[in-house]
Coordinates of C-alpha atoms in Angstrom, one line a residue:
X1 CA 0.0 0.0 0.0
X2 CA 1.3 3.3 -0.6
X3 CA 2.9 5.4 1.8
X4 CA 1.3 8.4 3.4
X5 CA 3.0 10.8 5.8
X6 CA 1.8 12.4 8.7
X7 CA 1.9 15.8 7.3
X8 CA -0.1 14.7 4.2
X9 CA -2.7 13.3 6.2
X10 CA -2.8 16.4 8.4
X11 CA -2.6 18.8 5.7
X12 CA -5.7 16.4 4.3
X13 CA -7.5 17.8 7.3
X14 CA -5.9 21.2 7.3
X15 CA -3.4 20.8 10.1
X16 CA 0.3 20.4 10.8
X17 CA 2.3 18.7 13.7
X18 CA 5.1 20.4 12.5
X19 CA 8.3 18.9 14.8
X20 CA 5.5 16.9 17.1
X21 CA 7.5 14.2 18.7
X22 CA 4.3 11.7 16.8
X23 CA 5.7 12.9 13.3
X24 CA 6.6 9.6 11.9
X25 CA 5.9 7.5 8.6
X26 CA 1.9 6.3 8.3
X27 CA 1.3 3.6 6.5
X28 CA -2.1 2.7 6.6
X29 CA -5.3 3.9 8.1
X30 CA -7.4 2.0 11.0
X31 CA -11.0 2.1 12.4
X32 CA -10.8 -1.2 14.3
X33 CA -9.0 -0.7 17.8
X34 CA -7.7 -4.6 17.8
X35 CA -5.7 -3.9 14.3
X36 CA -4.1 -0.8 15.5
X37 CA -0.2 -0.5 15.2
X38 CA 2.9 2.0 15.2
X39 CA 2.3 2.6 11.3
X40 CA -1.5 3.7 11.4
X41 CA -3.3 6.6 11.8
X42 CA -6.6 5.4 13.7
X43 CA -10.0 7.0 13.3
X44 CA -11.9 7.3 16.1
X45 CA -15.4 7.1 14.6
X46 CA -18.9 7.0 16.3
X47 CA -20.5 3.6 16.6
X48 CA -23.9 1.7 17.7
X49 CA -23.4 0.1 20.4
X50 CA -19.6 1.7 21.7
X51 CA -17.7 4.5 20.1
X52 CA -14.1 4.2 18.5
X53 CA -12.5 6.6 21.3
X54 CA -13.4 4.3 23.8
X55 CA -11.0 2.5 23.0
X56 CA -7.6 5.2 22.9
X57 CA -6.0 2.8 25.7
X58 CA -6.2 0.1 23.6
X59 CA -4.7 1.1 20.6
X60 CA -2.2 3.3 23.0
X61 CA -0.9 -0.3 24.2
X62 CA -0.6 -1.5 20.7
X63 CA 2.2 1.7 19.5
X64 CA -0.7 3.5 17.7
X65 CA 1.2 7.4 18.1
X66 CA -2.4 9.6 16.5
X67 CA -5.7 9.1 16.5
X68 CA -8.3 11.2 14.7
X69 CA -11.0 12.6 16.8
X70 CA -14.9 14.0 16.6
X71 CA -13.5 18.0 17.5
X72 CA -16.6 18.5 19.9
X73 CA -15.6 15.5 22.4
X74 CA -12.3 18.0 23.7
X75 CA -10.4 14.7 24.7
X76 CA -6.7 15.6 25.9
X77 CA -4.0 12.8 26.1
X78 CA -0.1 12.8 26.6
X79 CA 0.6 9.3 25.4
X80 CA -1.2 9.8 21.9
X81 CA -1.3 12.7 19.3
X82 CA -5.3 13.5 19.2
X83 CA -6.1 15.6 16.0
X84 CA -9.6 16.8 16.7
X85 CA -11.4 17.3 13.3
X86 CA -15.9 17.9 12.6
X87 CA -16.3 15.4 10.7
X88 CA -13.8 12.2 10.9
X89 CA -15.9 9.9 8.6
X90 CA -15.5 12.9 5.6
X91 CA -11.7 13.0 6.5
X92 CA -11.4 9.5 6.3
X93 CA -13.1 8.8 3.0
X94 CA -10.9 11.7 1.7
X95 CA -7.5 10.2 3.0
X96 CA -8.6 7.5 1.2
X97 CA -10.0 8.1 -2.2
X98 CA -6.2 10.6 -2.3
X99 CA -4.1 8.0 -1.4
X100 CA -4.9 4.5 -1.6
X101 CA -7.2 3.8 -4.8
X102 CA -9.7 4.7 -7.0
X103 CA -13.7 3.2 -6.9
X104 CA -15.2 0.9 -10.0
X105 CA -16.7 3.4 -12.9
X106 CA -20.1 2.3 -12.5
X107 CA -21.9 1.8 -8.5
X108 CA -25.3 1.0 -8.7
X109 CA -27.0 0.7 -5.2
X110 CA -30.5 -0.8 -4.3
X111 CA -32.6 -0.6 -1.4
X112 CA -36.3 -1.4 -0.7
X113 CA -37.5 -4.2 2.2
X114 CA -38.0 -6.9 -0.7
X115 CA -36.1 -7.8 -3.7
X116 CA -32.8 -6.0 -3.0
X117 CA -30.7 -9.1 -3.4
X118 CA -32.1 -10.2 -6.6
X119 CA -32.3 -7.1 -8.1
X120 CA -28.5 -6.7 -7.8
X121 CA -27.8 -10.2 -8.7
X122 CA -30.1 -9.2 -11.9
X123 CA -28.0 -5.9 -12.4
X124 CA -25.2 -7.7 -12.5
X125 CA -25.7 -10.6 -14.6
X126 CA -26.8 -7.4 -17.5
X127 CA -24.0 -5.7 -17.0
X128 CA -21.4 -8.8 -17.9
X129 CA -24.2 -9.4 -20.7
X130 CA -23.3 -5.9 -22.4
X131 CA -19.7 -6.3 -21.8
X132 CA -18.7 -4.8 -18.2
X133 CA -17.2 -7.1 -16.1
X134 CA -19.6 -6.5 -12.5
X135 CA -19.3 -7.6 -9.0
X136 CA -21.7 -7.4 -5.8
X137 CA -21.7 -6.2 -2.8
X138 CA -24.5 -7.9 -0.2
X139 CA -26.7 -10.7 0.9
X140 CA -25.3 -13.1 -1.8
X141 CA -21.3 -12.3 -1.4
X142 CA -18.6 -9.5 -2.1
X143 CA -16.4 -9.3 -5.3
X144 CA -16.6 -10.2 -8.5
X145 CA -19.7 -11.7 -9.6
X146 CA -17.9 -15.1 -11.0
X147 CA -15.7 -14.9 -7.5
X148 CA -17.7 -14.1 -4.7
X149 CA -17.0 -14.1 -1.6
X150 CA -19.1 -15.0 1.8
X151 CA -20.9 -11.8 3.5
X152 CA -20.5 -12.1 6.9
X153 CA -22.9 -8.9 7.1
X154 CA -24.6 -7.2 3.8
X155 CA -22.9 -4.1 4.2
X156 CA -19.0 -4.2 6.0
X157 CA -17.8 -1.6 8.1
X158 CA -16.6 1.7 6.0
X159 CA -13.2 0.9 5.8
X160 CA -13.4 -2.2 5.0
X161 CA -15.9 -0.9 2.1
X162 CA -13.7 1.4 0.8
X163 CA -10.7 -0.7 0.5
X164 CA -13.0 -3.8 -1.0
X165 CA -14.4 -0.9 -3.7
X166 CA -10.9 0.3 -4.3
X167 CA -9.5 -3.7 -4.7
X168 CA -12.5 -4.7 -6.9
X169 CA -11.7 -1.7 -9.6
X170 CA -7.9 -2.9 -9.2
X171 CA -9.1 -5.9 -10.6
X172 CA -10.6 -4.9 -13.4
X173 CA -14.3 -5.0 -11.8
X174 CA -16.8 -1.6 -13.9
X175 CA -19.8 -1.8 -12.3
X176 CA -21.0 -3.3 -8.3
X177 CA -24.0 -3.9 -8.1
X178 CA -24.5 -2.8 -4.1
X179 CA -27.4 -4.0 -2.0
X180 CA -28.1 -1.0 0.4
X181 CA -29.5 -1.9 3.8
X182 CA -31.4 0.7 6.3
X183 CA -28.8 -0.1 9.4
X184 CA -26.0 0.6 6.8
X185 CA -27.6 4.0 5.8
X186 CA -28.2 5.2 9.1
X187 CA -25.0 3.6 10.5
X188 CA -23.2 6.0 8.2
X189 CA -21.4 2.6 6.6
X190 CA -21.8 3.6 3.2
X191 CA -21.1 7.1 3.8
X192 CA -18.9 8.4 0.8
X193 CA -19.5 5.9 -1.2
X194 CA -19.9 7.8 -4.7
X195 CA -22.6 6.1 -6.1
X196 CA -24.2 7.3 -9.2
X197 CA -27.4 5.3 -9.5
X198 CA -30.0 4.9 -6.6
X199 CA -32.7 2.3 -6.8
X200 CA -35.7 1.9 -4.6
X201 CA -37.6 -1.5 -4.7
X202 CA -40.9 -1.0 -2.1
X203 CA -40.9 -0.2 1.8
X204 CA -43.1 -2.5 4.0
X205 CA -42.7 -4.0 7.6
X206 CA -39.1 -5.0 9.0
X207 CA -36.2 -4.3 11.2
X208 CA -38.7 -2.4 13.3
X209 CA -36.8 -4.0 16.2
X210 CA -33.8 -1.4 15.5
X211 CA -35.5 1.2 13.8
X212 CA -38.8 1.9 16.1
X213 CA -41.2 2.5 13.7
X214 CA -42.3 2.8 9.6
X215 CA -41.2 6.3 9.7
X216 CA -37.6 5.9 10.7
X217 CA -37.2 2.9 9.1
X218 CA -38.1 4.9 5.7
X219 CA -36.2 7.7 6.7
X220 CA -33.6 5.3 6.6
X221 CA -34.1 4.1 3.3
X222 CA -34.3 8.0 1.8
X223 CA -31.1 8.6 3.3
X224 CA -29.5 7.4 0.0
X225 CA -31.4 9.2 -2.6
X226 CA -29.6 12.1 -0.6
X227 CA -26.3 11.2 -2.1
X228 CA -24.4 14.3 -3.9
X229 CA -23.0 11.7 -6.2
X230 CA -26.4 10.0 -7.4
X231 CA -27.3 11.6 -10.5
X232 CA -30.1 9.0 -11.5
X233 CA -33.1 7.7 -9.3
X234 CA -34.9 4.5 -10.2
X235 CA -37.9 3.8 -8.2
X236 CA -41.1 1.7 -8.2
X237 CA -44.4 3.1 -9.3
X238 CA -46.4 0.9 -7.8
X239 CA -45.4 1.1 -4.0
X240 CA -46.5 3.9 -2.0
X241 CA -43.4 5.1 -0.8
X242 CA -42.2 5.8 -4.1
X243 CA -43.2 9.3 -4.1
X244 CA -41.3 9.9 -0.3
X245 CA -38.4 8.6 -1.5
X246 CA -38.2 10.6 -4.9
X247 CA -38.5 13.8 -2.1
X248 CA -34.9 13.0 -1.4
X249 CA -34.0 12.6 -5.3
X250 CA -34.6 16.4 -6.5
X251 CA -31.1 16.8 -8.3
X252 CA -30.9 13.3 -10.1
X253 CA -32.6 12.4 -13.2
X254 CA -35.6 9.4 -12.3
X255 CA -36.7 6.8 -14.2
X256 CA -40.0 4.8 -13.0
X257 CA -41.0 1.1 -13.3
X258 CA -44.1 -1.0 -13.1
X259 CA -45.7 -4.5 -13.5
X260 CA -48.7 -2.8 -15.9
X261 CA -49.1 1.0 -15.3
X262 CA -48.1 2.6 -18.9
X263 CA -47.6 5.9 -16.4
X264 CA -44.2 4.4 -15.9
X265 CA -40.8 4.2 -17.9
X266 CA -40.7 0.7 -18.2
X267 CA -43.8 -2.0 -17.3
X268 CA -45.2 -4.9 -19.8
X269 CA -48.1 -5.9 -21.4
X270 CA -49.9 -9.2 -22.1
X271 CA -48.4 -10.7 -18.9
X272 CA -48.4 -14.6 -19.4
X273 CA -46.8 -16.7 -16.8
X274 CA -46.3 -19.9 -17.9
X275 CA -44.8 -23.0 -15.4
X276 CA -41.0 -22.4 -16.6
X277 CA -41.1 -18.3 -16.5
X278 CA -43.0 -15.9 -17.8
X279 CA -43.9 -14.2 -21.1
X280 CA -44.6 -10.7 -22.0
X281 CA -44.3 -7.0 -24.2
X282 CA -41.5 -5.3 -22.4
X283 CA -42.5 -1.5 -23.3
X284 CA -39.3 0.7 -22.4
X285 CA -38.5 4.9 -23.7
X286 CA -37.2 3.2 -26.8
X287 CA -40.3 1.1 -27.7
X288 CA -41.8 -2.8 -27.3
X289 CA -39.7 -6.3 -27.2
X290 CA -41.0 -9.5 -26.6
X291 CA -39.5 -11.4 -23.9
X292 CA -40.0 -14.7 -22.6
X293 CA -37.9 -14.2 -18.2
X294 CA -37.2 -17.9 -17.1
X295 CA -37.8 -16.8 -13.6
X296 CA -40.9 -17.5 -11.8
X297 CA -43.3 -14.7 -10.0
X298 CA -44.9 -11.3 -11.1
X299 CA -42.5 -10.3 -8.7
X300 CA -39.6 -11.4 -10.6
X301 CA -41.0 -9.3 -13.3
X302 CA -40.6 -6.0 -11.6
X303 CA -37.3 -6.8 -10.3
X304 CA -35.7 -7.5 -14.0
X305 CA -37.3 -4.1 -14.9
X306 CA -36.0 -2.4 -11.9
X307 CA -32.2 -3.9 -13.3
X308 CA -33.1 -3.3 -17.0
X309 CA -34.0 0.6 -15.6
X310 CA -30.8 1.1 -13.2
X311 CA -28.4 0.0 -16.6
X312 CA -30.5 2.1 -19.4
X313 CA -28.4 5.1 -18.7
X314 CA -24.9 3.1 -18.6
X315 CA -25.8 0.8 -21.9
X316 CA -25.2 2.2 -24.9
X317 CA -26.4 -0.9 -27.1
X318 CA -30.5 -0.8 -25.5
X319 CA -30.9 -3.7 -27.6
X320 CA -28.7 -6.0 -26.3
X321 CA -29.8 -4.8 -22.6
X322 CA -33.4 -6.0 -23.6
X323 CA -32.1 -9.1 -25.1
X324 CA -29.8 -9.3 -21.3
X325 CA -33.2 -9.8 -19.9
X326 CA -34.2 -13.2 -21.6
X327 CA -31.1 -14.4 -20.4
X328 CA -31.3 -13.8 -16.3
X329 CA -30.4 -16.6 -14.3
X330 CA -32.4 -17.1 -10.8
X331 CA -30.9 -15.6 -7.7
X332 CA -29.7 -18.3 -4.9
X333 CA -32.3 -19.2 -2.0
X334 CA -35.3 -16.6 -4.4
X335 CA -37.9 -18.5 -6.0
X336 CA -35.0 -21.8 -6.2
X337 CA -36.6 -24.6 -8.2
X338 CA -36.1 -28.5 -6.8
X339 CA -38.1 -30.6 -9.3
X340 CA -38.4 -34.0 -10.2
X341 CA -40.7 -36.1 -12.9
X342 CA -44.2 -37.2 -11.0
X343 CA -42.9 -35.3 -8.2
X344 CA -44.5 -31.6 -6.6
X345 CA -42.6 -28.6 -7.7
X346 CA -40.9 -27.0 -4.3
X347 CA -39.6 -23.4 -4.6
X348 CA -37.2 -22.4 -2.3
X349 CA -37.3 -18.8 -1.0
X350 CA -36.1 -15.9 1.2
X351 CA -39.4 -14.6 2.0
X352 CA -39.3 -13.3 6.0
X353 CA -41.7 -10.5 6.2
X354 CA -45.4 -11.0 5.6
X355 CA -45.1 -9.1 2.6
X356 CA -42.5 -10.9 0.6
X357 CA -44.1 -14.2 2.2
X358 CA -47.8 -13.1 0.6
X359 CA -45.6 -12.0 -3.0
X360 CA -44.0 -15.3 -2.7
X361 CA -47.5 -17.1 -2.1
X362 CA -49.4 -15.5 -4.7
X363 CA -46.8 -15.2 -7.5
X364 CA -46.7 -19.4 -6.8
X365 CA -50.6 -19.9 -7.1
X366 CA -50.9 -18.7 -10.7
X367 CA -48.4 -21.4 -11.5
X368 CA -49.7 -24.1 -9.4
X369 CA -52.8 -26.4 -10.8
X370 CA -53.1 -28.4 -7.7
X371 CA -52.4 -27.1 -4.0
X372 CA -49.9 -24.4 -2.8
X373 CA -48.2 -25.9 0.6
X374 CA -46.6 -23.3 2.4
X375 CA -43.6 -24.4 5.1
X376 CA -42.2 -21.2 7.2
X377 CA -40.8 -20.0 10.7
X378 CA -40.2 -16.6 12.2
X379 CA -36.8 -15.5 13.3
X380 CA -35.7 -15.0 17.1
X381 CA -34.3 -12.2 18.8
X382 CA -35.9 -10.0 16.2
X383 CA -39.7 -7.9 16.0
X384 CA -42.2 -10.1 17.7
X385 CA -44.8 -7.7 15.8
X386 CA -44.5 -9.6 12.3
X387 CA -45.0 -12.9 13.5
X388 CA -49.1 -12.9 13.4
X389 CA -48.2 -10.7 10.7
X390 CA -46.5 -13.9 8.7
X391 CA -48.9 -16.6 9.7
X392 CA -51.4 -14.7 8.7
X393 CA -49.9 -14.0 5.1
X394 CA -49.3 -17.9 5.4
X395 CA -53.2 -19.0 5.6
X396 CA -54.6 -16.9 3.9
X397 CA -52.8 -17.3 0.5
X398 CA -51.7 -20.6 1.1
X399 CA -53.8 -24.1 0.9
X400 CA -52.1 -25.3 3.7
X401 CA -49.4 -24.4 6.1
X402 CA -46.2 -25.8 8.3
X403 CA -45.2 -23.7 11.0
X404 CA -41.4 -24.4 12.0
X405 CA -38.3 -23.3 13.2
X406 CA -35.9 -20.4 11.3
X407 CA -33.0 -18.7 12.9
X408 CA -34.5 -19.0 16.7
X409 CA -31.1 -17.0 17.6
X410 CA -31.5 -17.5 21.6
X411 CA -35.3 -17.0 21.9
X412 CA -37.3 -20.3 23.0
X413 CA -38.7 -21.8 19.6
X414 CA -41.9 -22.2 21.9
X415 CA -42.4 -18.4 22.5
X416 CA -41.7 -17.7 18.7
X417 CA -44.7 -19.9 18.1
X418 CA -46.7 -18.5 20.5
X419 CA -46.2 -15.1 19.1
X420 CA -47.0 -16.2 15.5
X421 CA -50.3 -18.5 16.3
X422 CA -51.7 -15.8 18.5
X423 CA -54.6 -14.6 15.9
X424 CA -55.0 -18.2 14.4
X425 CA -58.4 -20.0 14.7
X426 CA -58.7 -23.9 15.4
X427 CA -60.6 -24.4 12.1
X428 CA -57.3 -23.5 9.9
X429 CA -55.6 -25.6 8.3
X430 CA -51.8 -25.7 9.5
X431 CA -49.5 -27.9 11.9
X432 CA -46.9 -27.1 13.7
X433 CA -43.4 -28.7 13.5
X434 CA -40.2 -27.2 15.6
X435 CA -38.1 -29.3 13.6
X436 CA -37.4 -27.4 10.5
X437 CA -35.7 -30.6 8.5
X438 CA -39.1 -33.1 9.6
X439 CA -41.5 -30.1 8.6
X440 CA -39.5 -29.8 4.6
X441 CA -39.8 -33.7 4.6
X442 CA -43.5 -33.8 5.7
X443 CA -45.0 -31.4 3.8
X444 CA -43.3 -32.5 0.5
X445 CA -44.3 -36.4 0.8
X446 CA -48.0 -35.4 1.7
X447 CA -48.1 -33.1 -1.6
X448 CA -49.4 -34.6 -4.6
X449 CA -47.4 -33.8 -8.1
X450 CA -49.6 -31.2 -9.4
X451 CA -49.4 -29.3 -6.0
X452 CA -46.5 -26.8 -5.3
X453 CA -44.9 -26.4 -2.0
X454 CA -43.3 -23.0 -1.1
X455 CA -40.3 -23.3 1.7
X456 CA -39.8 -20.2 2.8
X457 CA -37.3 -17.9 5.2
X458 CA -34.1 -19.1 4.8
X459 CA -33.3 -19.3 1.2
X460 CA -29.6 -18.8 0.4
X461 CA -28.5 -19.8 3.9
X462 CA -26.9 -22.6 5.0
X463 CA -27.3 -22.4 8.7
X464 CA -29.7 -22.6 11.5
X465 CA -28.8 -20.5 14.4
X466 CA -29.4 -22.0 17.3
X467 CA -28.5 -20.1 21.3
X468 CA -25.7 -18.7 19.0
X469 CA -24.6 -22.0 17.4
X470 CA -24.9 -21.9 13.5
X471 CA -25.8 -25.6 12.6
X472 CA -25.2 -26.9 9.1
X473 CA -28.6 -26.6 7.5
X474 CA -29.8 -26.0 3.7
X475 CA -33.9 -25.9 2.5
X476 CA -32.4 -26.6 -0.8
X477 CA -30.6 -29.9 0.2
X478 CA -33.3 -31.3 2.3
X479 CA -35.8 -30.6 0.0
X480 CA -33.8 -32.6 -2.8
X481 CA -33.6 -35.4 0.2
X482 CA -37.1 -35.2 0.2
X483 CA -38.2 -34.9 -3.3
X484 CA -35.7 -38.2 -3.7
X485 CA -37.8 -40.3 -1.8
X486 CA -40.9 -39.2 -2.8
X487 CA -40.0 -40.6 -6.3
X488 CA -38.4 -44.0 -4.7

């Protein structure tokens, strides 16, 4: 990494130690007190739960010799040079975008409660398909698309994503696609972050556990329509937050998508959806294309426009963006299809919310001829409030239901049910299975082969957490266990 002195960094900031007894070659820059050393600078930066200059002593033990300050807190310390500044976050993203890298050409973020993930994984996949070479950032993986790596959160902390940015255009990488979550918004964890194109998906119930309540929790969201840097604004006609987040998106250009309201930029005609995908007139500023998505869900549809809307400004062939479309592969763990001859189909899916949940349900019904089976569980240690919420989504679009475990975290599984059956009635029809792996198996070999059967929750992951033990455990894989001997 290259070298950066003491004075350039000060100077950065408008100050000078002149012949401090700190002055001394920096190499790198730190936010995390455990990786401190004698060649960083470390920025002491406001936190959730603690704050970075709690933690002076610690990175005083470790030979760190100047730490960057908020300028309001008036700390004092012998043992380590404290440069009080407004606004450490700004200086930090500016010592770094001088002196260690440069960011891909192209960032694309996307935020919404629902289809985030998928709509970046379709954002990518149509940016390799008109010749940029894409990578992610979120729920699926970081890096390039074709080398992902695991996500141990969607968004890292801002150093982190700043140097991951910087490494990804290094290696060649034009556009990241960049899943942006409320609690990385209002955390300030993307702050910087110059993106040019902000996408908003739709806004219903979630993370109200951190956030408090709707309001914040869109706040949240508007936060990155905000940008300076975002100069085009994508958003969903047909959610009712569209308008509230467009507020925020005065100085960009916006461009509007929809299943079926010809109000919008993009939406589609003669909608057909057909068991393998569906089929219809993509209507865009530059005219009509047919186009057959192998995806499954209505959903689906809007999120392909949402990607074919974020990359209409980059793409200078239209056509072959339209033709990108045809071509989208499913996202991992989203509407994920285990199927066998003389079997039921069985979709895996990430639904957690009662909305994506009732999406998931009724996108599933108009391709099912027989009956939709729904298998589901609510997290623990998160909003108790959505649990009715979900089973009630569950019932009423589904034929039939299996209540089970998810992530219980450290909460009791029996409380989580509790919670979720409190508004049920005995004449229903659902059972109740804690085990998560029995409930997958029962509800597939009591399903006939015309009916469907939705496993929801978990999608993509490959855990159960369990009183903070993560337990190997994949819908996908134990469905195929399942479907297996169903056919045998």
């Amino acid at each position: 990494m290259a070298q950066l002195t003491h004075i350039q960094l000060l100077n950065l900031a408008g100050y000078s130690l002149g012949d401090s007894s700190h002055s001394a070659i920096y190499t790198h820059v730190e936010t995390d007190s455990r990786k401190a050393d004698p060649q960083c600078v470390f920025f002491a930066l406001p936190g959730v739960a603690t704050n970075g200059w709690d933690y002076l002593d610690s990175v005083v033990s470790l030979g760190c010799k100047v730490a960057i300050v908020p300028a309001g807190l008036c700390l004092r310390r012998d043992d380590i040079e404290l440069i009080s500044v407004d606004n450490p976050t700004e200086l930090l993203v500016a010592c770094l975008q001088s002196y260690f890298g440069h960011m891909p050409k192209h960032i694309v973020a996307v935020t919404g409660t629902n289809g985030k993930s998928s709509i970046c994984f379709y954002i990518a996949q149509l940016a390799q398909f008109i010749g940029l070479n894409s990578g992610l950032v979120g729920t699926f993986g970081i890096g390039p698309l074709n080398d992902l790596s695991e996500a141990k959160q969607t968004t890292p902390d801002i150093l982190s994503l700043h140097l991951t940015l910087m490494a990804m255009a290094g290696s060649g990488v034009d556009l990241v696609a960049f899943e942006a979550s409320s609690h990385a918004l209002d955390q300030g964890r993307v702050d910087g972050v110059p993106f040019q194109t902000a996408v908003f998906s739709n806004l219903s119930r979630d993370h109200l556990d951190y956030h408090g309540d709707m309001t914040a929790y869109a706040l949240a969201k508007q936060r990155l329509f905000a940008f300076k840097s975002v100069s085009n604004s994508v958003f969903c006609l047909d959610d009712s937050y569209a308008s509230f987040m467009a507020e925020a998106a005065k100085d960009s250009d916006s461009h509007y998508y929809s299943e079926q309201n010809s109000r919008a930029d993009f939406y589609v005609k003669d909608l057909i959806l057909e068991p393998t995908g569906c089929r219809f007139i993509l209507c865009h500023p530059e005219g009509e294309d047919a186009v057959f998505l192998p995806l499954l869900g209505r959903f689906n549809v809007q999120n392909s426009l949402a990607a074919l809307a974020s990359m209409w400004r980059i793409a200078d062939d239209k056509g072959a963006l339209v033709r990108g479309v045809s071509a989208l592969r499913g996202a991992p763990g989203r509407m994920d299809k285990v199927q066998e001859l003389n079997a039921p189909l069985i979709v895996v899916d990430f639904a957690h919310t009662s909305e994506a949940l009732k999406v998931a349900l009724q996108a599933l019904k108009e391709h099912c001829s027989g009956r939709l089976i729904c298998v589901f569980g609510c997290g623990g240690d998160r909003d108790r409030g959505k649990r009715p919420l979900m089973m009630a989504a569950a019932l009423q679009n589904a034929d039939y239901v299996w209540l089970t475990s998810d992530n219980p975290r450290t909460e009791s599984i029996e409380q989580i049910f509790l919670d979720a059956l409190v508004q049920t009635h005995d004449d229903e029809l659902f059972s109740v299975e804690p085990d998560r792996r029995v409930a997958i198996a029962n509800a597939i070999l009591s399903a006939t082969p015309n009916d469907v059967v939705l496993i929801a929750g978990k999608g993509h992951e490959s855990y159960q957490d369990i009183q903070g033990i993560k337990h190997h455990f994949d819908d996908k894989e134990e469905a195929l266990k399942a479907v297996k001997s169903y056919v045998n």
